[in-house]
Amino acid sequence: MLTNILQVGTFPALMQREVTERVIPWTEQDLAARPELKQQVQGLITRSNIRISEELIRSLPNLRIIASCGVGYDLIPVSFARDRGIVVSNTPEVLNAAVAELCIGMLIGLLRQLHTADQFVRKSLWLKQAYPLTRGLAGKRVGIIGMGRIGKEIGLRLEPFGTTIAYFSRQRKPLPWHYAPSLTELANASDILIAVVPGGAETRHMIDAKILRALGPQGYFVNIARGSVVDEEALLTALETGEIAGAALDVYASEPAINQRFLNLDNVLLSPHAGSATTETRQTMIQLAITNLEAFFATGKILTPVY
Ligand code: NAP
């Protein structure tokens, strides 16, 4: 059993079971009640949707590793940790399929308006009128913003639907899809834009009013990345005024207290940051996060370092 580990944040029951089988974790409440424990903490386990502050890291003078469950690490002050000699690990690859599946599911759900179709049947509106026509996926030009591990899996899954794939990322990839050298160019040439880039300062608001205008009134936007990558005010205005046709969102600027204006829009399909939230994937993610901790304390090496 691993000891001297601080767990930051609450985990779903399935993940917590895995933690308690392999780790005897302290919580932040334990540290508040017994401040002397801060000296003993050598490892930290957390999830990618929980912010780790520099202040917390500074308060743990013997911290050596932060093991995060999730691939994004925009809420961890990574360079601050690195400067203090602290290793940071995440859980890439193992969640690719789950996130890609949710992305495709949300996209089809949005185009076919499954969220309003469900309400249409439940509220017996079907007895009074025909359900309005929706839009199909076949033949659409899909632009993927961020052609990394998950972006590629989304592209591979979209091809059999008869779509044309293009992408924008910092570098061209050895992939058969068209590389757009700018995001504006990608947006201009896409019916659907999918964001799957990391969050953080570099990508903040990269999807703004200009990009949404380029996507146009027949265009759809899917955000499976981070809320910070889109200027949410511009997105809301574009959705409210019909400047774009619709959006499917898994992530938001302020989660879970999302902007209430989204709730009034039928052309938006909402998901509660659930990209990796399947039983199978979350189990694998927490196992990998703990294996990183175990490997680090046994050998000094980890399987999936952030840097
Ligand atoms: P990844 O393999 O690192 O891929 C990220 C891609 O984004 C790379 O293609 C990278 O380009 C590109 N990129 C990075 N900064 C960019 C910039 N400033 N401009 C343009 N492109 C940029 O990461 P991944 O495993 O695919 O995960 C991607 C992100 O998805 C995560 O960071 C996370 O935020 C999000 N995510 C969300 C969920 C969810 O539940 N909704 C779950 C998992 C992940 P280069 O390769 O050219 O450098």
Short mmCIF file of C-alpha atoms and ligand atoms in Angstrom, two decimals:
data_model
loop_
_atom_site.label_atom_id
_atom_site.label_comp_id
_atom_site.label_asym_id
_atom_site.label_seq_id
_atom_site.Cartn_x
_atom_site.Cartn_y
_atom_site.Cartn_z
CA MET A 1 0.00 0.00 0.00
CA LEU A 2 1.20 3.47 -0.85
CA THR A 3 1.37 5.95 2.02
CA ASN A 4 2.27 9.63 2.36
CA ILE A 5 -0.11 10.42 -0.51
CA LEU A 6 -2.53 13.35 -0.56
CA GLN A 7 -5.73 12.95 -2.54
CA VAL A 8 -7.08 16.25 -3.84
CA GLY A 9 -10.74 16.25 -4.87
CA THR A 10 -13.46 13.64 -4.61
CA PHE A 11 -13.51 10.69 -6.98
CA PRO A 12 -16.53 8.70 -8.22
CA ALA A 13 -17.10 5.55 -6.11
CA LEU A 14 -15.56 3.18 -8.67
CA MET A 15 -12.34 5.20 -8.76
CA GLN A 16 -12.24 5.73 -5.01
CA ARG A 17 -12.50 1.94 -4.49
CA GLU A 18 -9.40 1.47 -6.64
CA VAL A 19 -7.57 4.18 -4.69
CA THR A 20 -8.37 2.68 -1.31
CA GLU A 21 -7.27 -0.79 -2.48
CA ARG A 22 -3.78 0.47 -3.34
CA VAL A 23 -3.25 3.73 -1.43
CA ILE A 24 -3.87 4.99 2.08
CA PRO A 25 -4.61 8.58 1.11
CA TRP A 26 -4.82 11.68 3.23
CA THR A 27 -7.38 14.30 2.28
CA GLU A 28 -7.05 18.07 2.42
CA GLN A 29 -9.29 17.92 5.50
CA ASP A 30 -6.76 15.58 7.16
CA LEU A 31 -4.01 18.10 6.44
CA ALA A 32 -6.11 20.97 7.77
CA ALA A 33 -6.74 19.02 10.99
CA ARG A 34 -3.11 17.87 11.33
CA PRO A 35 -0.85 20.43 9.60
CA GLU A 36 2.28 18.42 10.52
CA LEU A 37 1.25 15.87 7.84
CA LYS A 38 2.17 18.41 5.14
CA GLN A 39 5.84 17.64 5.78
CA GLN A 40 5.21 13.95 5.10
CA VAL A 41 3.30 14.22 1.82
CA GLN A 42 5.45 12.89 -1.03
CA GLY A 43 2.83 12.14 -3.65
CA LEU A 44 -0.43 13.73 -4.75
CA ILE A 45 -3.25 12.06 -6.64
CA THR A 46 -5.94 14.12 -8.33
CA ARG A 47 -8.18 14.45 -11.40
CA SER A 48 -7.70 16.70 -14.40
CA ASN A 49 -10.82 18.76 -13.67
CA ILE A 50 -9.50 19.84 -10.24
CA ARG A 51 -7.29 22.91 -9.94
CA ILE A 52 -3.99 22.40 -8.12
CA SER A 53 -2.70 25.72 -6.82
CA GLU A 54 0.90 26.85 -6.51
CA GLU A 55 0.04 27.64 -2.91
CA LEU A 56 -0.87 23.99 -2.22
CA ILE A 57 2.37 22.79 -3.84
CA ARG A 58 4.38 25.32 -1.84
CA SER A 59 2.78 24.03 1.38
CA LEU A 60 4.07 20.48 0.68
CA PRO A 61 7.88 20.81 0.95
CA ASN A 62 8.57 17.12 0.30
CA LEU A 63 6.16 16.60 -2.60
CA ARG A 64 7.86 14.63 -5.41
CA ILE A 65 5.06 13.58 -7.77
CA ILE A 66 1.62 14.76 -8.88
CA ALA A 67 -0.33 11.91 -10.50
CA SER A 68 -3.36 13.22 -12.35
CA CYS A 69 -6.22 11.14 -13.67
CA GLY A 70 -7.07 12.52 -17.12
CA VAL A 71 -5.06 13.73 -20.10
CA GLY A 72 -5.43 17.52 -19.79
CA TYR A 73 -3.16 19.25 -17.29
CA ASP A 74 -4.19 22.86 -17.78
CA LEU A 75 -5.28 23.11 -14.11
CA ILE A 76 -1.87 22.02 -12.79
CA PRO A 77 0.91 24.65 -12.60
CA VAL A 78 3.26 22.37 -14.50
CA SER A 79 6.27 24.66 -14.93
CA PHE A 80 6.06 25.70 -11.27
CA ALA A 81 6.10 22.01 -10.30
CA ARG A 82 8.94 21.21 -12.69
CA ASP A 83 11.05 24.06 -11.30
CA ARG A 84 10.68 22.46 -7.87
CA GLY A 85 11.76 19.05 -9.21
CA ILE A 86 8.25 17.60 -8.96
CA VAL A 87 7.25 15.02 -11.56
CA VAL A 88 3.78 15.27 -13.12
CA SER A 89 1.96 12.35 -14.75
CA ASN A 90 -1.35 12.12 -16.62
CA THR A 91 -3.31 9.28 -18.26
CA PRO A 92 -3.13 9.73 -22.05
CA GLU A 93 -4.24 7.20 -24.71
CA VAL A 94 -6.43 5.05 -22.43
CA LEU A 95 -9.34 7.49 -22.79
CA ASN A 96 -9.05 8.14 -26.54
CA ALA A 97 -11.87 5.78 -27.56
CA ALA A 98 -14.33 7.01 -24.92
CA VAL A 99 -13.78 10.69 -25.77
CA ALA A 100 -13.93 10.05 -29.52
CA GLU A 101 -17.13 8.04 -29.09
CA LEU A 102 -18.81 10.80 -27.09
CA CYS A 103 -17.72 13.35 -29.68
CA ILE A 104 -19.29 11.37 -32.55
CA GLY A 105 -22.40 10.65 -30.47
CA MET A 106 -22.83 14.33 -29.61
CA LEU A 107 -22.28 15.39 -33.20
CA ILE A 108 -24.93 13.04 -34.56
CA GLY A 109 -27.20 13.95 -31.64
CA LEU A 110 -26.84 17.62 -32.53
CA LEU A 111 -27.37 17.21 -36.28
CA ARG A 112 -30.43 15.00 -35.76
CA GLN A 113 -31.58 17.14 -32.79
CA LEU A 114 -31.93 14.03 -30.61
CA HIS A 115 -32.25 16.13 -27.47
CA THR A 116 -35.34 17.95 -28.79
CA ALA A 117 -36.66 14.83 -30.54
CA ASP A 118 -36.73 13.04 -27.18
CA GLN A 119 -38.70 15.91 -25.64
CA PHE A 120 -41.02 15.96 -28.65
CA VAL A 121 -42.05 12.35 -28.00
CA ARG A 122 -42.14 12.64 -24.20
CA LYS A 123 -44.36 15.74 -24.29
CA SER A 124 -46.75 14.07 -26.80
CA LEU A 125 -46.17 16.85 -29.33
CA TRP A 126 -45.97 14.08 -31.95
CA LEU A 127 -49.78 13.70 -31.69
CA LYS A 128 -50.20 17.27 -32.96
CA GLN A 129 -47.49 17.78 -35.57
CA ALA A 130 -44.65 16.18 -37.53
CA TYR A 131 -41.16 16.51 -36.14
CA PRO A 132 -39.13 19.10 -38.12
CA LEU A 133 -36.49 17.87 -40.54
CA THR A 134 -32.91 17.78 -39.29
CA ARG A 135 -29.46 17.54 -40.87
CA GLY A 136 -27.32 14.50 -41.81
CA LEU A 137 -23.64 13.78 -41.34
CA ALA A 138 -22.85 12.09 -44.68
CA GLY A 139 -21.10 14.39 -47.12
CA LYS A 140 -20.16 17.00 -44.53
CA ARG A 141 -16.73 18.62 -44.35
CA VAL A 142 -15.38 18.19 -40.83
CA GLY A 143 -12.54 20.35 -39.50
CA ILE A 144 -10.72 19.00 -36.46
CA ILE A 145 -8.89 21.57 -34.35
CA GLY A 146 -6.01 19.70 -32.67
CA MET A 147 -4.84 16.58 -34.48
CA GLY A 148 -3.36 14.74 -31.51
CA ARG A 149 -4.18 11.36 -29.97
CA ILE A 150 -7.92 11.99 -29.63
CA GLY A 151 -8.27 14.13 -32.76
CA LYS A 152 -6.93 11.27 -34.86
CA GLU A 153 -9.35 8.77 -33.30
CA ILE A 154 -12.25 11.14 -34.02
CA GLY A 155 -11.13 11.48 -37.66
CA LEU A 156 -10.81 7.71 -38.08
CA ARG A 157 -14.29 7.17 -36.69
CA LEU A 158 -15.83 9.94 -38.82
CA GLU A 159 -14.45 8.74 -42.16
CA PRO A 160 -16.82 5.75 -42.51
CA PHE A 161 -19.75 8.18 -42.22
CA GLY A 162 -18.78 9.60 -45.61
CA THR A 163 -17.33 12.84 -44.31
CA THR A 164 -14.28 14.72 -45.60
CA ILE A 165 -11.71 15.37 -42.88
CA ALA A 166 -9.36 18.35 -42.58
CA TYR A 167 -7.47 19.55 -39.53
CA PHE A 168 -5.49 22.35 -37.96
CA SER A 169 -2.76 21.85 -35.37
CA ARG A 170 0.67 23.34 -34.80
CA GLN A 171 2.33 20.85 -37.10
CA ARG A 172 1.26 18.89 -40.16
CA LYS A 173 0.87 15.16 -39.45
CA PRO A 174 1.64 12.16 -41.68
CA LEU A 175 -2.09 11.58 -42.17
CA PRO A 176 -4.15 11.37 -45.37
CA TRP A 177 -6.30 14.36 -44.38
CA HIS A 178 -5.98 17.96 -45.57
CA TYR A 179 -3.86 20.15 -43.29
CA ALA A 180 -5.17 23.70 -42.98
CA PRO A 181 -2.33 26.10 -42.14
CA SER A 182 -4.68 28.44 -40.26
CA LEU A 183 -7.78 28.04 -38.14
CA THR A 184 -9.64 30.64 -40.22
CA GLU A 185 -8.94 28.64 -43.35
CA LEU A 186 -10.18 25.46 -41.66
CA ALA A 187 -13.35 27.20 -40.44
CA ASN A 188 -14.05 28.66 -43.89
CA ALA A 189 -13.80 25.21 -45.48
CA SER A 190 -15.80 23.26 -42.82
CA ASP A 191 -19.45 22.45 -42.19
CA ILE A 192 -18.52 21.12 -38.75
CA LEU A 193 -15.69 22.23 -36.46
CA ILE A 194 -14.55 19.97 -33.63
CA ALA A 195 -12.23 21.35 -30.92
CA VAL A 196 -9.89 18.81 -29.32
CA VAL A 197 -6.86 20.90 -28.32
CA PRO A 198 -5.45 21.27 -24.79
CA GLY A 199 -6.69 24.14 -22.63
CA GLY A 200 -4.38 26.79 -21.20
CA ALA A 201 -3.02 30.21 -22.12
CA GLU A 202 -1.84 29.24 -25.61
CA THR A 203 -5.24 28.09 -26.86
CA ARG A 204 -7.43 30.47 -24.84
CA HIS A 205 -10.31 31.83 -26.98
CA MET A 206 -8.72 30.53 -30.19
CA ILE A 207 -12.30 29.95 -31.37
CA ASP A 208 -13.67 33.49 -31.33
CA ALA A 209 -16.32 35.55 -33.15
CA LYS A 210 -14.18 35.64 -36.32
CA ILE A 211 -13.83 31.83 -36.47
CA LEU A 212 -17.53 31.33 -35.77
CA ARG A 213 -18.42 33.79 -38.56
CA ALA A 214 -16.13 31.83 -40.89
CA LEU A 215 -17.95 28.60 -39.92
CA GLY A 216 -21.18 30.31 -40.93
CA PRO A 217 -24.96 29.93 -40.50
CA GLN A 218 -24.99 26.33 -41.79
CA GLY A 219 -22.05 25.38 -39.56
CA TYR A 220 -21.93 23.29 -36.38
CA PHE A 221 -19.38 23.45 -33.57
CA VAL A 222 -18.45 20.62 -31.17
CA ASN A 223 -16.30 21.31 -28.11
CA ILE A 224 -14.86 18.21 -26.47
CA ALA A 225 -11.63 20.04 -25.50
CA ARG A 226 -11.83 22.67 -22.75
CA GLY A 227 -14.23 25.57 -22.16
CA SER A 228 -11.34 28.01 -22.27
CA VAL A 229 -10.59 27.37 -25.97
CA VAL A 230 -13.75 29.17 -27.06
CA ASP A 231 -14.84 32.75 -26.40
CA GLU A 232 -18.12 31.71 -24.78
CA GLU A 233 -19.72 35.14 -25.08
CA ALA A 234 -19.06 35.07 -28.84
CA LEU A 235 -20.38 31.48 -29.04
CA LEU A 236 -23.58 32.36 -27.19
CA THR A 237 -24.19 35.35 -29.45
CA ALA A 238 -23.51 33.25 -32.57
CA LEU A 239 -25.98 30.59 -31.38
CA GLU A 240 -28.64 33.12 -30.35
CA THR A 241 -28.47 35.09 -33.60
CA GLY A 242 -28.14 32.12 -35.97
CA GLU A 243 -24.62 33.10 -36.97
CA ILE A 244 -23.86 29.36 -36.62
CA ALA A 245 -26.44 26.56 -36.82
CA GLY A 246 -25.70 24.79 -33.55
CA ALA A 247 -23.21 23.47 -31.03
CA ALA A 248 -22.60 20.33 -28.98
CA LEU A 249 -20.69 21.11 -25.80
CA ASP A 250 -19.06 18.81 -23.27
CA VAL A 251 -16.98 21.55 -21.63
CA TYR A 252 -17.63 25.12 -20.52
CA ALA A 253 -15.81 28.23 -19.33
CA SER A 254 -17.36 27.88 -15.87
CA GLU A 255 -18.05 24.27 -14.95
CA PRO A 256 -20.29 23.02 -13.49
CA ALA A 257 -22.05 26.39 -13.05
CA ILE A 258 -22.48 26.93 -16.78
CA ASN A 259 -23.80 30.11 -18.36
CA GLN A 260 -27.60 29.89 -18.05
CA ARG A 261 -28.10 31.34 -21.55
CA PHE A 262 -27.18 27.92 -22.95
CA LEU A 263 -30.26 26.43 -21.29
CA ASN A 264 -32.66 28.46 -23.45
CA LEU A 265 -31.17 27.27 -26.74
CA ASP A 266 -32.60 24.31 -28.65
CA ASN A 267 -29.70 24.41 -31.11
CA VAL A 268 -27.27 23.37 -28.37
CA LEU A 269 -26.73 19.86 -27.05
CA LEU A 270 -25.21 19.88 -23.57
CA SER A 271 -23.09 17.23 -21.85
CA PRO A 272 -21.57 17.47 -18.34
CA HIS A 273 -17.83 17.09 -19.14
CA ALA A 274 -18.26 13.37 -19.64
CA GLY A 275 -15.74 12.59 -22.41
CA SER A 276 -13.96 9.83 -20.49
CA ALA A 277 -16.84 9.04 -18.15
CA THR A 278 -17.43 5.37 -18.89
CA THR A 279 -16.98 2.68 -16.26
CA GLU A 280 -14.34 0.90 -18.33
CA THR A 281 -12.30 4.00 -19.11
CA ARG A 282 -12.41 5.56 -15.66
CA GLN A 283 -11.27 2.24 -14.16
CA THR A 284 -8.33 2.09 -16.55
CA MET A 285 -7.47 5.76 -15.92
CA ILE A 286 -7.34 5.45 -12.14
CA GLN A 287 -5.33 2.23 -12.42
CA LEU A 288 -2.78 3.99 -14.61
CA ALA A 289 -2.63 7.02 -12.29
CA ILE A 290 -1.89 4.76 -9.30
CA THR A 291 0.57 2.65 -11.29
CA ASN A 292 2.47 5.87 -12.03
CA LEU A 293 2.69 6.56 -8.29
CA GLU A 294 3.77 2.99 -7.49
CA ALA A 295 6.38 2.95 -10.26
CA PHE A 296 7.76 6.32 -9.19
CA PHE A 297 8.26 5.29 -5.56
CA ALA A 298 9.65 1.85 -6.58
CA THR A 299 11.95 2.87 -9.44
CA GLY A 300 11.96 6.68 -9.75
CA LYS A 301 10.37 6.34 -13.21
CA ILE A 302 6.78 6.80 -14.38
CA LEU A 303 4.90 5.38 -17.35
CA THR A 304 3.19 8.51 -18.65
CA PRO A 305 5.02 11.71 -17.72
CA VAL A 306 3.62 15.09 -18.76
CA TYR A 307 7.22 16.27 -19.40
P1 NAP B 1 -2.60 15.63 -27.65
O1 NAP B 1 -2.30 14.27 -28.19
O2 NAP B 1 -1.55 16.38 -26.93
O3 NAP B 1 -3.16 16.50 -28.86
C1 NAP B 1 -3.35 17.86 -28.78
C2 NAP B 1 -3.35 18.46 -30.17
O4 NAP B 1 -3.59 19.87 -30.04
C3 NAP B 1 -2.06 18.30 -30.95
O5 NAP B 1 -2.39 18.02 -32.27
C4 NAP B 1 -1.42 19.69 -30.87
O6 NAP B 1 -0.70 20.03 -32.03
C5 NAP B 1 -2.64 20.56 -30.85
N1 NAP B 1 -2.35 21.86 -30.26
C6 NAP B 1 -1.79 22.13 -29.08
N2 NAP B 1 -1.67 23.47 -28.91
C7 NAP B 1 -2.14 24.02 -30.05
C8 NAP B 1 -2.26 25.35 -30.52
N3 NAP B 1 -1.88 26.39 -29.77
N4 NAP B 1 -2.79 25.56 -31.75
C9 NAP B 1 -3.17 24.53 -32.52
N5 NAP B 1 -3.08 23.24 -32.14
C10 NAP B 1 -2.57 22.99 -30.92
O7 NAP B 1 -3.82 15.58 -26.64
P2 NAP B 1 -5.07 14.58 -26.64
O8 NAP B 1 -4.75 13.40 -25.80
O9 NAP B 1 -5.55 14.40 -28.02
O10 NAP B 1 -6.12 15.48 -25.80
C11 NAP B 1 -6.50 16.72 -26.30
C12 NAP B 1 -7.30 17.49 -25.28
O11 NAP B 1 -8.62 16.97 -25.20
C13 NAP B 1 -6.80 17.42 -23.84
O12 NAP B 1 -5.72 18.28 -23.60
C14 NAP B 1 -8.03 17.81 -23.06
O13 NAP B 1 -8.07 19.20 -22.88
C15 NAP B 1 -9.18 17.38 -23.96
N6 NAP B 1 -9.90 16.25 -23.37
C16 NAP B 1 -11.20 16.42 -23.00
C17 NAP B 1 -11.89 15.37 -22.43
C18 NAP B 1 -13.33 15.52 -22.05
O14 NAP B 1 -13.79 14.83 -21.15
N7 NAP B 1 -14.09 16.38 -22.71
C19 NAP B 1 -11.25 14.15 -22.18
C20 NAP B 1 -9.93 14.01 -22.58
C21 NAP B 1 -9.26 15.06 -23.17
P3 NAP B 1 0.76 19.46 -32.41
O15 NAP B 1 0.63 17.97 -32.35
O16 NAP B 1 0.97 19.95 -33.78
O17 NAP B 1 1.69 20.00 -31.39
#
